[in-house]
Amino acid sequence: MENQSNISYRTVIVAPLPTMQIVEDINGFRKEEVVIRNQFLPIDYIGSKSVKSSSTVISQPMQSGDTMSDHMYRNPTTISISGTFALNGRNWDNATYDNIVFLQDRLTAVQTVFEYIKNNGVLCTIITIACDMSGADVASYDEYGNFIGNMNSENTRFLTRDNMALTSITWTEIGNTLDFSFEFLEVISIDMMEYEEQNHNSPGTGMLCLWK
């Protein structure tokens, strides 16, 4: 059984990002190419993380002056995360993101990557995941030199939040540290054909907020 004293839980933002990867062609020759790959972006220090899950009840006025509530729909989940990145942090290596950042110090690279995520509408997964603290300062790479981290993706805590769009960033730049505040909004989408099949005999049924 794994020593629990060596385990801590860390908030990680997972985002599909362009990255250089070494691949083999049909002749066995290795070459570099740009691929979209899920990247794990652990945060150095979390000051606070809040999740808001809400629903809206629809009410209609009646002739009697009363109101009638006939249905309810779920609102997109919102997540606020604040914390700090350090210049000498070693949670993730900007060499992994050569297609986005180039010859930048770590804090500039952090800003570049997260503003790329926001400006390009990259949908993220936010997860709280177990990290092996005995190897926290040693980045793990596969046989091709691609960063794979040292986190156990099967050991999570709290709900995993998918399809989260980074809508707002506030940076506080302080010498060798970078404080941040991130605002995420869940993107809810449905299959319209499936919705119509399920609801064509149910007029008045409310839909979730639809956008991509």
Tab-separated table of C-alpha atoms in Angstrom:
chain	number	residue	atom	x	y	z
A	1	MET	CA	0.000	0.000	0.000
A	2	GLU	CA	1.312	3.406	-0.984
A	3	ASN	CA	2.588	5.670	1.787
A	4	GLN	CA	-0.134	8.323	2.132
A	5	SER	CA	2.335	10.751	3.730
A	6	ASN	CA	3.952	11.115	0.302
A	7	ILE	CA	0.656	11.974	-1.395
A	8	SER	CA	-0.839	15.439	-1.731
A	9	TYR	CA	-3.757	16.689	-3.810
A	10	ARG	CA	-3.232	19.411	-6.359
A	11	THR	CA	-5.542	21.316	-8.704
A	12	VAL	CA	-4.541	20.664	-12.295
A	13	ILE	CA	-5.847	22.309	-15.457
A	14	VAL	CA	-5.812	19.923	-18.410
A	15	ALA	CA	-5.879	21.583	-21.831
A	16	PRO	CA	-5.433	20.263	-25.388
A	17	LEU	CA	-2.462	22.293	-26.669
A	18	PRO	CA	-0.221	22.172	-29.733
A	19	THR	CA	3.121	20.639	-28.857
A	20	MET	CA	6.128	19.194	-30.601
A	21	GLN	CA	6.200	15.413	-30.496
A	22	ILE	CA	8.749	12.933	-31.787
A	23	VAL	CA	7.062	10.238	-33.893
A	24	GLU	CA	8.245	7.347	-36.029
A	25	ASP	CA	7.293	7.082	-39.695
A	26	ILE	CA	6.570	3.820	-41.483
A	27	ASN	CA	10.283	3.350	-42.140
A	28	GLY	CA	11.185	3.670	-38.465
A	29	PHE	CA	12.736	7.139	-38.809
A	30	ARG	CA	12.014	9.594	-36.019
A	31	LYS	CA	10.816	13.104	-36.788
A	32	GLU	CA	9.205	16.061	-35.021
A	33	GLU	CA	5.664	17.177	-35.745
A	34	VAL	CA	3.104	19.442	-34.088
A	35	VAL	CA	0.201	17.571	-32.507
A	36	ILE	CA	-2.682	18.560	-30.253
A	37	ARG	CA	-2.191	16.778	-26.958
A	38	ASN	CA	-3.717	17.074	-23.499
A	39	GLN	CA	-1.224	18.873	-21.259
A	40	PHE	CA	-1.338	18.793	-17.461
A	41	LEU	CA	-0.820	22.283	-15.996
A	42	PRO	CA	-0.483	22.017	-12.190
A	43	ILE	CA	-0.693	25.256	-10.224
A	44	ASP	CA	2.144	26.073	-7.811
A	45	TYR	CA	-0.042	27.413	-5.013
A	46	ILE	CA	-3.833	27.639	-4.731
A	47	GLY	CA	-5.128	30.442	-2.554
A	48	SER	CA	-8.785	29.638	-3.148
A	49	LYS	CA	-10.970	27.598	-5.462
A	50	SER	CA	-14.737	28.035	-5.516
A	51	VAL	CA	-17.303	26.182	-7.608
A	52	LYS	CA	-20.816	27.537	-8.176
A	53	SER	CA	-23.479	25.105	-9.347
A	54	SER	CA	-26.937	26.631	-9.750
A	55	SER	CA	-30.291	26.190	-11.454
A	56	THR	CA	-32.989	28.626	-12.530
A	57	VAL	CA	-36.707	28.122	-11.846
A	58	ILE	CA	-39.007	29.596	-14.509
A	59	SER	CA	-42.104	31.331	-13.135
A	60	GLN	CA	-45.106	32.695	-15.045
A	61	PRO	CA	-47.707	35.230	-13.817
A	62	MET	CA	-51.339	34.118	-13.544
A	63	GLN	CA	-54.554	36.105	-13.863
A	64	SER	CA	-55.199	35.634	-10.151
A	65	GLY	CA	-52.016	37.550	-9.377
A	66	ASP	CA	-50.148	34.452	-8.265
A	67	THR	CA	-47.172	32.958	-10.045
A	68	MET	CA	-46.731	29.446	-11.340
A	69	SER	CA	-43.356	27.710	-11.566
A	70	ASP	CA	-43.486	25.041	-14.223
A	71	HIS	CA	-39.915	23.982	-14.928
A	72	MET	CA	-36.277	24.418	-14.014
A	73	TYR	CA	-33.012	24.298	-15.967
A	74	ARG	CA	-29.379	23.966	-14.975
A	75	ASN	CA	-27.059	26.932	-15.359
A	76	PRO	CA	-23.461	26.557	-16.516
A	77	THR	CA	-21.091	25.804	-13.658
A	78	THR	CA	-18.639	28.575	-12.831
A	79	ILE	CA	-15.245	28.119	-11.172
A	80	SER	CA	-12.996	30.792	-9.666
A	81	ILE	CA	-9.374	29.918	-8.917
A	82	SER	CA	-6.750	32.223	-7.425
A	83	GLY	CA	-3.181	31.517	-6.457
A	84	THR	CA	0.461	32.040	-7.329
A	85	PHE	CA	3.087	30.865	-9.807
A	86	ALA	CA	6.765	31.160	-8.838
A	87	LEU	CA	9.734	31.869	-11.088
A	88	ASN	CA	11.509	28.715	-9.900
A	89	GLY	CA	8.432	26.492	-9.818
A	90	ARG	CA	8.953	23.062	-11.324
A	91	ASN	CA	5.429	21.762	-11.749
A	92	TRP	CA	5.556	21.914	-15.544
A	93	ASP	CA	8.230	22.621	-18.068
A	94	ASN	CA	7.779	25.322	-20.715
A	95	ALA	CA	9.965	23.240	-23.045
A	96	THR	CA	6.858	21.095	-23.514
A	97	TYR	CA	5.065	24.015	-25.139
A	98	ASP	CA	7.613	25.045	-27.769
A	99	ASN	CA	4.844	25.730	-30.273
A	100	ILE	CA	3.402	28.455	-27.993
A	101	VAL	CA	6.352	29.821	-26.018
A	102	PHE	CA	9.963	30.328	-27.076
A	103	LEU	CA	12.929	31.341	-24.921
A	104	GLN	CA	10.757	32.869	-22.205
A	105	ASP	CA	11.268	32.804	-18.452
A	106	ARG	CA	8.798	30.626	-16.595
A	107	LEU	CA	6.399	33.383	-15.504
A	108	THR	CA	6.190	34.859	-19.000
A	109	ALA	CA	5.620	31.345	-20.349
A	110	VAL	CA	2.793	30.805	-17.835
A	111	GLN	CA	1.105	34.025	-18.982
A	112	THR	CA	1.584	33.112	-22.645
A	113	VAL	CA	0.069	29.641	-22.271
A	114	PHE	CA	-2.995	30.687	-20.270
A	115	GLU	CA	-3.723	33.685	-22.484
A	116	TYR	CA	-3.436	31.347	-25.485
A	117	ILE	CA	-6.039	29.105	-23.810
A	118	LYS	CA	-8.377	32.074	-23.207
A	119	ASN	CA	-7.939	33.789	-26.568
A	120	ASN	CA	-8.375	30.582	-28.585
A	121	GLY	CA	-11.357	29.224	-26.666
A	122	VAL	CA	-9.539	26.060	-25.590
A	123	LEU	CA	-11.904	24.010	-23.423
A	124	CYS	CA	-10.244	22.720	-20.264
A	125	THR	CA	-10.804	20.018	-17.698
A	126	ILE	CA	-10.275	21.046	-14.065
A	127	ILE	CA	-9.333	18.197	-11.779
A	128	THR	CA	-7.972	17.718	-8.266
A	129	ILE	CA	-5.466	14.935	-8.530
A	130	ALA	CA	-3.058	13.011	-6.305
A	131	CYS	CA	0.629	13.848	-6.729
A	132	ASP	CA	3.582	11.807	-5.527
A	133	MET	CA	5.474	14.365	-3.492
A	134	SER	CA	8.562	12.152	-3.326
A	135	GLY	CA	9.122	12.894	-7.012
A	136	ALA	CA	7.448	16.291	-7.261
A	137	ASP	CA	10.645	18.054	-8.327
A	138	VAL	CA	11.457	15.563	-11.070
A	139	ALA	CA	9.560	15.905	-14.329
A	140	SER	CA	8.637	12.617	-16.001
A	141	TYR	CA	9.042	12.066	-19.736
A	142	ASP	CA	8.171	9.196	-22.055
A	143	GLU	CA	10.681	7.516	-24.364
A	144	TYR	CA	10.224	10.262	-26.964
A	145	GLY	CA	10.872	13.124	-24.524
A	146	ASN	CA	7.222	14.139	-24.166
A	147	PHE	CA	6.182	15.446	-20.731
A	148	ILE	CA	3.816	13.061	-18.941
A	149	GLY	CA	4.114	14.398	-15.364
A	150	ASN	CA	4.254	12.373	-12.175
A	151	MET	CA	0.566	12.408	-11.283
A	152	ASN	CA	-1.771	9.496	-10.681
A	153	SER	CA	-4.796	10.296	-12.853
A	154	GLU	CA	-6.780	7.437	-11.293
A	155	ASN	CA	-6.686	8.971	-7.810
A	156	THR	CA	-8.793	12.121	-7.822
A	157	ARG	CA	-10.699	14.153	-5.265
A	158	PHE	CA	-13.852	16.215	-5.853
A	159	LEU	CA	-15.821	16.253	-9.098
A	160	THR	CA	-13.943	16.551	-12.368
A	161	ARG	CA	-15.205	19.566	-14.348
A	162	ASP	CA	-15.139	19.198	-18.135
A	163	ASN	CA	-15.706	21.695	-20.964
A	164	MET	CA	-14.597	24.711	-18.935
A	165	ALA	CA	-13.817	27.900	-20.883
A	166	LEU	CA	-11.325	30.341	-19.377
A	167	THR	CA	-13.210	33.639	-19.666
A	168	SER	CA	-11.210	36.009	-17.464
A	169	ILE	CA	-7.646	36.352	-16.166
A	170	THR	CA	-6.273	38.841	-13.653
A	171	TRP	CA	-2.487	38.919	-13.242
A	172	THR	CA	-0.612	40.590	-10.375
A	173	GLU	CA	3.059	40.772	-11.360
A	174	ILE	CA	5.378	40.887	-8.327
A	175	GLY	CA	9.058	40.375	-9.099
A	176	ASN	CA	9.700	36.630	-8.962
A	177	THR	CA	6.086	35.621	-8.385
A	178	LEU	CA	2.918	35.904	-10.437
A	179	ASP	CA	-0.424	36.037	-8.623
A	180	PHE	CA	-3.459	35.156	-10.692
A	181	SER	CA	-7.231	34.947	-10.658
A	182	PHE	CA	-8.943	32.704	-13.233
A	183	GLU	CA	-12.663	32.623	-14.033
A	184	PHE	CA	-14.025	29.560	-15.860
A	185	LEU	CA	-17.489	29.041	-17.347
A	186	GLU	CA	-18.863	25.648	-18.357
A	187	VAL	CA	-19.797	25.297	-22.016
A	188	ILE	CA	-23.043	23.319	-22.245
A	189	SER	CA	-24.056	21.823	-25.547
A	190	ILE	CA	-26.566	19.215	-26.671
A	191	ASP	CA	-27.272	17.231	-29.803
A	192	MET	CA	-30.211	19.158	-31.332
A	193	MET	CA	-31.455	16.102	-33.253
A	194	GLU	CA	-31.447	14.030	-30.064
A	195	TYR	CA	-33.184	16.862	-28.190
A	196	GLU	CA	-35.939	17.138	-30.798
A	197	GLU	CA	-36.494	13.366	-30.788
A	198	GLN	CA	-36.848	13.349	-27.005
A	199	ASN	CA	-39.038	16.448	-26.748
A	200	HIS	CA	-41.187	16.625	-29.914
A	201	ASN	CA	-44.219	15.496	-27.881
A	202	SER	CA	-43.382	17.688	-24.878
A	203	PRO	CA	-44.017	21.354	-25.761
A	204	GLY	CA	-42.796	23.875	-23.228
A	205	THR	CA	-39.846	21.795	-22.014
A	206	GLY	CA	-36.931	24.111	-21.198
A	207	MET	CA	-33.537	23.725	-22.869
A	208	LEU	CA	-30.180	24.270	-21.310
A	209	CYS	CA	-28.115	27.245	-22.340
A	210	LEU	CA	-26.745	26.259	-25.752
A	211	TRP	CA	-23.474	27.551	-27.095
A	212	LYS	CA	-20.119	26.251	-28.198
